[in-house]
PDB file of C-alpha atoms in Angstrom:
ATOM      1  CA  MET L   1      48.998   6.651  23.851  1.00  0.00           C
ATOM      2  CA  PHE L   2      52.558   5.940  26.058  1.00  0.00           C
ATOM      3  CA  GLN L   3      50.985   8.674  28.406  1.00  0.00           C
ATOM      4  CA  LYS L   4      47.321   7.869  28.376  1.00  0.00           C
ATOM      5  CA  LEU L   5      48.427   4.074  29.606  1.00  0.00           C
ATOM      6  CA  ILE L   6      50.446   5.623  32.293  1.00  0.00           C
ATOM      7  CA  ASN L   7      47.433   7.778  33.161  1.00  0.00           C
ATOM      8  CA  TRP L   8      45.481   4.669  33.405  1.00  0.00           C
ATOM      9  CA  LEU L   9      47.530   2.538  35.220  1.00  0.00           C
ATOM     10  CA  PHE L  10      48.480   5.087  37.651  1.00  0.00           C
ATOM     11  CA  GLY L  11      45.797   7.901  38.021  1.00  0.00           C
ATOM     12  CA  THR L  12      43.412   8.147  40.417  1.00  0.00           C
ATOM     13  CA  THR L  13      40.600   5.880  40.454  1.00  0.00           C
ATOM     14  CA  GLU L  14      37.310   4.778  42.873  1.00  0.00           C
ATOM     15  CA  ASN L  15      37.824   0.941  43.765  1.00  0.00           C
ATOM     16  CA  LYS L  16      35.300   0.383  46.153  1.00  0.00           C
ATOM     17  CA  ALA L  17      36.590  -3.145  46.544  1.00  0.00           C
ATOM     18  CA  PRO L  18      34.062  -5.779  47.343  1.00  0.00           C
ATOM     19  CA  SER L  19      34.614  -7.869  50.817  1.00  0.00           C
ATOM     20  CA  PHE L  20      36.553 -10.280  48.955  1.00  0.00           C
ATOM     21  CA  SER L  21      40.022 -11.487  50.933  1.00  0.00           C
ATOM     22  CA  TYR L  22      42.934 -11.325  48.521  1.00  0.00           C
ATOM     23  CA  LEU L  23      46.715 -11.733  48.722  1.00  0.00           C
ATOM     24  CA  GLU L  24      48.434  -8.370  47.338  1.00  0.00           C
ATOM     25  CA  GLN L  25      51.901  -7.965  45.644  1.00  0.00           C
ATOM     26  CA  SER L  26      53.038  -4.487  44.072  1.00  0.00           C
ATOM     27  CA  VAL L  27      55.048  -4.311  40.552  1.00  0.00           C
ATOM     28  CA  PRO L  28      57.407  -1.369  40.104  1.00  0.00           C
ATOM     29  CA  LYS L  29      56.338   1.316  37.606  1.00  0.00           C
ATOM     30  CA  ALA L  30      59.676   1.145  35.960  1.00  0.00           C
ATOM     31  CA  LEU L  31      59.289  -2.381  34.641  1.00  0.00           C
ATOM     32  CA  ILE L  32      55.476  -1.380  33.922  1.00  0.00           C
ATOM     33  CA  ASP L  33      57.017   1.312  31.680  1.00  0.00           C
ATOM     34  CA  ASN L  34      59.075  -1.278  30.143  1.00  0.00           C
ATOM     35  CA  PHE L  35      55.644  -3.875  29.675  1.00  0.00           C
ATOM     36  CA  ILE L  36      53.749  -0.282  27.984  1.00  0.00           C
ATOM     37  CA  SER L  37      56.797  -0.243  25.483  1.00  0.00           C
ATOM     38  CA  GLN L  38      57.137  -3.909  24.669  1.00  0.00           C
ATOM     39  CA  ALA L  39      53.459  -4.023  24.090  1.00  0.00           C
ATOM     40  CA  GLN L  40      53.306  -1.103  21.712  1.00  0.00           C
ATOM     41  CA  GLN L  41      56.277  -3.092  19.966  1.00  0.00           C
ATOM     42  CA  LYS L  42      54.266  -6.235  19.850  1.00  0.00           C
ATOM     43  CA  ILE L  43      51.211  -4.832  18.180  1.00  0.00           C
ATOM     44  CA  ALA L  44      53.072  -3.272  15.937  1.00  0.00           C
ATOM     45  CA  THR L  45      55.019  -6.365  15.217  1.00  0.00           C
ATOM     46  CA  GLU L  46      51.893  -8.633  15.252  1.00  0.00           C
ATOM     47  CA  GLY L  47      49.799  -6.182  12.854  1.00  0.00           C
ATOM     48  CA  TRP L  48      46.617  -5.936  15.221  1.00  0.00           C
ATOM     49  CA  GLY L  49      46.022  -2.340  13.804  1.00  0.00           C
ATOM     50  CA  LYS L  50      45.992  -4.142  10.250  1.00  0.00           C
ATOM     51  CA  GLN L  51      43.465  -6.397  11.310  1.00  0.00           C
ATOM     52  CA  GLY L  52      41.026  -3.757  12.322  1.00  0.00           C
ATOM     53  CA  ARG L  53      41.559  -4.502  16.202  1.00  0.00           C
ATOM     54  CA  ASN L  54      41.252  -1.714  18.623  1.00  0.00           C
ATOM     55  CA  VAL L  55      44.981  -1.028  19.291  1.00  0.00           C
ATOM     56  CA  GLU L  56      44.742   0.776  22.630  1.00  0.00           C
ATOM     57  CA  VAL L  57      42.152  -1.772  24.201  1.00  0.00           C
ATOM     58  CA  LYS L  58      44.452  -4.610  23.032  1.00  0.00           C
ATOM     59  CA  THR L  59      47.838  -2.826  24.305  1.00  0.00           C
ATOM     60  CA  ARG L  60      46.252  -2.168  27.494  1.00  0.00           C
ATOM     61  CA  ASN L  61      44.942  -6.015  27.725  1.00  0.00           C
ATOM     62  CA  PHE L  62      48.667  -6.918  27.313  1.00  0.00           C
ATOM     63  CA  VAL L  63      49.956  -4.703  29.490  1.00  0.00           C
ATOM     64  CA  GLN L  64      47.442  -5.697  32.193  1.00  0.00           C
ATOM     65  CA  CYS L  65      48.256  -9.061  32.073  1.00  0.00           C
ATOM     66  CA  TRP L  66      51.922  -8.701  32.201  1.00  0.00           C
ATOM     67  CA  ILE L  67      51.762  -6.763  35.151  1.00  0.00           C
ATOM     68  CA  THR L  68      49.679  -9.631  37.023  1.00  0.00           C
ATOM     69  CA  GLU L  69      52.049 -12.114  35.695  1.00  0.00           C
ATOM     70  CA  GLU L  70      54.786 -10.559  36.813  1.00  0.00           C
ATOM     71  CA  ALA L  71      53.170  -9.982  40.581  1.00  0.00           C
ATOM     72  CA  PHE L  72      52.297 -14.271  40.222  1.00  0.00           C
ATOM     73  CA  LYS L  73      55.546 -14.347  39.421  1.00  0.00           C
ATOM     74  CA  GLN L  74      56.882 -12.705  42.502  1.00  0.00           C
ATOM     75  CA  LEU L  75      54.665 -14.556  44.815  1.00  0.00           C
ATOM     76  CA  LEU L  76      56.330 -18.060  43.821  1.00  0.00           C
ATOM     77  CA  MET L  77      59.938 -16.756  43.954  1.00  0.00           C
ATOM     78  CA  LYS L  78      58.943 -15.801  47.488  1.00  0.00           C
ATOM     79  CA  LYS L  79      57.679 -19.259  48.038  1.00  0.00           C
ATOM     80  CA  ASN L  80      60.422 -20.823  46.542  1.00  0.00           C
ATOM     81  CA  LYS L  81      58.327 -22.668  44.359  1.00  0.00           C
ATOM     82  CA  TRP L  82      59.349 -24.202  40.971  1.00  0.00           C
ATOM     83  CA  PHE L  83      57.668 -22.834  37.999  1.00  0.00           C
ATOM     84  CA  ARG L  84      58.420 -21.911  34.340  1.00  0.00           C
ATOM     85  CA  TYR L  85      56.142 -18.984  32.602  1.00  0.00           C
ATOM     86  CA  ARG L  86      55.708 -17.608  28.989  1.00  0.00           C
ATOM     87  CA  GLY L  87      56.790 -14.135  29.717  1.00  0.00           C
ATOM     88  CA  LEU L  88      56.751 -11.415  26.997  1.00  0.00           C
ATOM     89  CA  TYR L  89      55.703 -13.791  24.275  1.00  0.00           C
ATOM     90  CA  PHE L  90      56.043 -12.500  20.756  1.00  0.00           C
ATOM     91  CA  GLY L  91      53.919 -14.465  18.312  1.00  0.00           C
ATOM     92  CA  ASP L  92      50.627 -15.986  17.391  1.00  0.00           C
ATOM     93  CA  ALA L  93      47.947 -17.224  19.707  1.00  0.00           C
ATOM     94  CA  ALA L  94      48.444 -20.892  18.868  1.00  0.00           C
ATOM     95  CA  GLY L  95      52.211 -20.788  20.079  1.00  0.00           C
ATOM     96  CA  ALA L  96      51.704 -18.970  23.430  1.00  0.00           C
ATOM     97  CA  GLY L  97      51.711 -21.715  25.531  1.00  0.00           C
ATOM     98  CA  ALA L  98      50.463 -21.273  29.477  1.00  0.00           C
ATOM     99  CA  ASP L  99      50.727 -18.428  31.300  1.00  0.00           C
ATOM    100  CA  PHE L 100      52.540 -20.520  33.859  1.00  0.00           C
ATOM    101  CA  THR L 101      53.658 -24.333  34.594  1.00  0.00           C
ATOM    102  CA  VAL L 102      54.155 -25.305  37.917  1.00  0.00           C
ATOM    103  CA  LYS L 103      55.123 -28.647  39.553  1.00  0.00           C
ATOM    104  CA  ILE L 104      52.336 -30.699  41.625  1.00  0.00           C
ATOM    105  CA  ASN L 105      53.253 -34.302  42.946  1.00  0.00           C
ATOM    106  CA  GLY L 106      56.000 -34.171  40.244  1.00  0.00           C
ATOM    107  CA  LYS L 107      53.606 -33.842  37.606  1.00  0.00           C
ATOM    108  CA  GLU L 108      53.570 -30.351  35.781  1.00  0.00           C
ATOM    109  CA  THR L 109      50.469 -28.349  35.875  1.00  0.00           C
ATOM    110  CA  THR L 110      49.226 -25.322  34.188  1.00  0.00           C
ATOM    111  CA  VAL L 111      47.868 -22.615  35.542  1.00  0.00           C
ATOM    112  CA  GLY L 112      46.345 -19.314  33.826  1.00  0.00           C
ATOM    113  CA  LEU L 113      45.850 -16.051  34.982  1.00  0.00           C
ATOM    114  CA  ARG L 114      42.268 -13.780  34.337  1.00  0.00           C
ATOM    115  CA  SER L 115      43.034  -9.971  34.756  1.00  0.00           C
ATOM    116  CA  ILE L 116      39.916  -8.060  35.562  1.00  0.00           C
ATOM    117  CA  SER L 117      38.227  -4.748  35.287  1.00  0.00           C
ATOM    118  CA  PRO L 118      37.427  -2.116  37.897  1.00  0.00           C
ATOM    119  CA  ASP L 119      33.495  -2.864  36.555  1.00  0.00           C
ATOM    120  CA  SER L 120      33.909  -6.585  36.806  1.00  0.00           C
ATOM    121  CA  LEU L 121      35.258  -6.526  40.292  1.00  0.00           C
ATOM    122  CA  ASN L 122      32.811  -3.887  41.754  1.00  0.00           C
ATOM    123  CA  LYS L 123      29.949  -3.816  39.560  1.00  0.00           C
ATOM    124  CA  TRP L 124      29.392  -7.412  37.714  1.00  0.00           C
ATOM    125  CA  LYS L 125      31.316  -9.378  40.428  1.00  0.00           C
ATOM    126  CA  SER L 126      32.176 -11.906  37.563  1.00  0.00           C
ATOM    127  CA  VAL L 127      35.306 -12.965  35.443  1.00  0.00           C
ATOM    128  CA  ALA L 128      34.931 -12.863  31.594  1.00  0.00           C
ATOM    129  CA  TYR L 129      36.399 -15.971  29.775  1.00  0.00           C
ATOM    130  CA  PRO L 130      36.712 -16.202  25.708  1.00  0.00           C
ATOM    131  CA  GLU L 131      33.901 -18.251  24.396  1.00  0.00           C
ATOM    132  CA  ASP L 132      36.171 -19.445  21.522  1.00  0.00           C
ATOM    133  CA  ARG L 133      38.627 -20.779  23.657  1.00  0.00           C
ATOM    134  CA  PHE L 134      35.737 -22.400  25.666  1.00  0.00           C
ATOM    135  CA  MET L 135      33.972 -23.661  22.497  1.00  0.00           C
ATOM    136  CA  HIS L 136      36.761 -24.826  20.345  1.00  0.00           C
ATOM    137  CA  GLU L 137      40.019 -25.286  22.292  1.00  0.00           C
ATOM    138  CA  LYS L 138      39.285 -26.960  25.799  1.00  0.00           C
ATOM    139  CA  GLU L 139      42.667 -28.713  25.558  1.00  0.00           C
ATOM    140  CA  LYS L 140      44.303 -25.260  25.958  1.00  0.00           C
ATOM    141  CA  ILE L 141      42.507 -24.029  28.737  1.00  0.00           C
ATOM    142  CA  ALA L 142      45.085 -24.383  31.691  1.00  0.00           C
ATOM    143  CA  ASP L 143      44.553 -26.916  34.998  1.00  0.00           C
ATOM    144  CA  TYR L 144      44.114 -23.773  37.193  1.00  0.00           C
ATOM    145  CA  HIS L 145      43.141 -20.324  36.977  1.00  0.00           C
ATOM    146  CA  VAL L 146      43.798 -17.359  39.303  1.00  0.00           C
ATOM    147  CA  VAL L 147      41.407 -14.043  39.052  1.00  0.00           C
ATOM    148  CA  CYS L 148      43.435 -10.998  39.444  1.00  0.00           C
ATOM    149  CA  PHE L 149      42.510  -7.290  39.829  1.00  0.00           C
ATOM    150  CA  GLN L 150      45.287  -4.465  39.174  1.00  0.00           C
ATOM    151  CA  GLU L 151      45.250  -0.976  39.798  1.00  0.00           C
ATOM    152  CA  LYS L 152      48.282   1.791  40.705  1.00  0.00           C
ATOM    153  CA  GLY L 153      51.112  -1.367  39.926  1.00  0.00           C
ATOM    154  CA  LYS L 154      49.156  -3.148  43.203  1.00  0.00           C
ATOM    155  CA  VAL L 155      47.781  -6.532  42.056  1.00  0.00           C
ATOM    156  CA  ARG L 156      45.423  -8.488  44.057  1.00  0.00           C
ATOM    157  CA  LEU L 157      44.999 -12.031  43.421  1.00  0.00           C
ATOM    158  CA  TYR L 158      41.431 -13.074  44.613  1.00  0.00           C
ATOM    159  CA  GLY L 159      41.429 -16.814  44.283  1.00  0.00           C
ATOM    160  CA  ALA L 160      41.705 -20.168  41.776  1.00  0.00           C
ATOM    161  CA  ILE L 161      39.697 -22.610  40.603  1.00  0.00           C
ATOM    162  CA  SER L 162      40.149 -25.590  38.867  1.00  0.00           C
ATOM    163  CA  LYS L 163      39.625 -26.332  35.199  1.00  0.00           C
ATOM    164  CA  GLN L 164      37.003 -28.869  35.807  1.00  0.00           C
ATOM    165  CA  ASP L 165      34.826 -26.363  37.911  1.00  0.00           C
ATOM    166  CA  LEU L 166      35.570 -23.348  35.231  1.00  0.00           C
ATOM    167  CA  LEU L 167      33.900 -25.467  32.324  1.00  0.00           C
ATOM    168  CA  ALA L 168      31.164 -26.669  34.602  1.00  0.00           C
ATOM    169  CA  GLU L 169      30.733 -22.787  34.968  1.00  0.00           C
ATOM    170  CA  LEU L 170      31.077 -21.782  31.682  1.00  0.00           C
ATOM    171  CA  GLY L 171      28.652 -24.577  30.647  1.00  0.00           C
ATOM    172  CA  LYS L 172      26.089 -22.744  32.533  1.00  0.00           C
ATOM    173  CA  ALA L 173      26.794 -18.991  31.314  1.00  0.00           C
ATOM    174  CA  ARG L 174      25.214 -17.609  28.097  1.00  0.00           C
ATOM    175  CA  SER L 175      27.389 -16.255  25.523  1.00  0.00           C
ATOM    176  CA  LEU L 176      28.079 -12.232  25.786  1.00  0.00           C
ATOM    177  CA  TYR L 177      30.045  -9.860  23.193  1.00  0.00           C
ATOM    178  CA  SER L 178      32.138  -7.031  23.572  1.00  0.00           C
ATOM    179  CA  LYS L 179      32.069  -4.343  21.550  1.00  0.00           C
ATOM    180  CA  ALA L 180      35.962  -3.473  22.946  1.00  0.00           C
ATOM    181  CA  ASN L 181      37.668  -6.379  22.908  1.00  0.00           C
ATOM    182  CA  GLN L 182      35.690  -7.305  19.474  1.00  0.00           C
ATOM    183  CA  GLU L 183      35.001 -10.828  20.735  1.00  0.00           C
ATOM    184  CA  HIS L 184      32.196 -13.297  22.476  1.00  0.00           C
ATOM    185  CA  PHE L 185      32.886 -14.184  26.139  1.00  0.00           C
ATOM    186  CA  ARG L 186      30.867 -15.581  28.877  1.00  0.00           C
ATOM    187  CA  THR L 187      31.167 -15.013  32.325  1.00  0.00           C
ATOM    188  CA  VAL L 188      31.621 -16.986  36.025  1.00  0.00           C
ATOM    189  CA  SER L 189      31.062 -15.532  39.533  1.00  0.00           C
ATOM    190  CA  LEU L 190      34.101 -13.923  41.063  1.00  0.00           C
ATOM    191  CA  GLU L 191      32.761 -16.308  44.235  1.00  0.00           C
ATOM    192  CA  LYS L 192      33.994 -19.248  42.295  1.00  0.00           C
ATOM    193  CA  PHE L 193      37.312 -18.148  42.447  1.00  0.00           C
ATOM    194  CA  ALA L 194      37.836 -18.724  46.211  1.00  0.00           C
ATOM    195  CA  LEU L 195      40.839 -17.584  48.072  1.00  0.00           C
ATOM    196  CA  LYS L 196      41.013 -20.974  49.888  1.00  0.00           C
ATOM    197  CA  ASN L 197      41.616 -22.932  46.493  1.00  0.00           C
ATOM    198  CA  LEU L 198      44.291 -20.579  45.470  1.00  0.00           C
ATOM    199  CA  LEU L 199      46.409 -21.105  48.982  1.00  0.00           C
ATOM    200  CA  GLU L 200      45.918 -24.707  48.374  1.00  0.00           C
ATOM    201  CA  LEU L 201      47.102 -24.419  45.188  1.00  0.00           C
ATOM    202  CA  MET L 202      50.016 -22.954  46.070  1.00  0.00           C
ATOM    203  CA  GLY L 203      50.546 -25.055  49.244  1.00  0.00           C
ATOM    204  CA  LYS L 204      50.882 -28.279  46.806  1.00  0.00           C
ATOM    205  CA  MET L 205      53.359 -26.558  44.579  1.00  0.00           C
ATOM    206  CA  GLU L 206      57.032 -28.206  44.663  1.00  0.00           C
TER     207      GLU L 206
END
């Protein structure tokens, strides 16, 4: 599985890159190799296979998330911004906490990252969000969400959306089902995650 993930992350892929502006940050391959090993350990420790979940897809999803989180962390460090993040979290979802916590006007503000697939970027031009979180755990939704795309260790950050606007968009979306991820989800147009919002958000961070 390790080599399959390496091929998926660094192999030749076609990205037609729609005409959206973005910030870009690279993550070293050695660090990604470590993420893959950690993801496999996390899957085994938390018993995802015993729960009947697709282990390969879950491993890939964890690695994808950690790569984009690392890229965002590096951007914040470059700008000398205060932040706290959960890192390579092991444990149940309830205790995971926010992807990132930053400070705006002295107040701690949460930021979540959504990593999208090539099809979501190029074909659907949309961002998926778990239906159960929207329907039953609104209090756990971050104050802002940043959408990212990762290819060969290069992460593109396309923009951000506020919690208020995200909830409004999800409320208008229909419920869909992903066989690969074995969960229901809703989608928001990629255009709603504006780069201007991301730049303004980072500019307000202390």
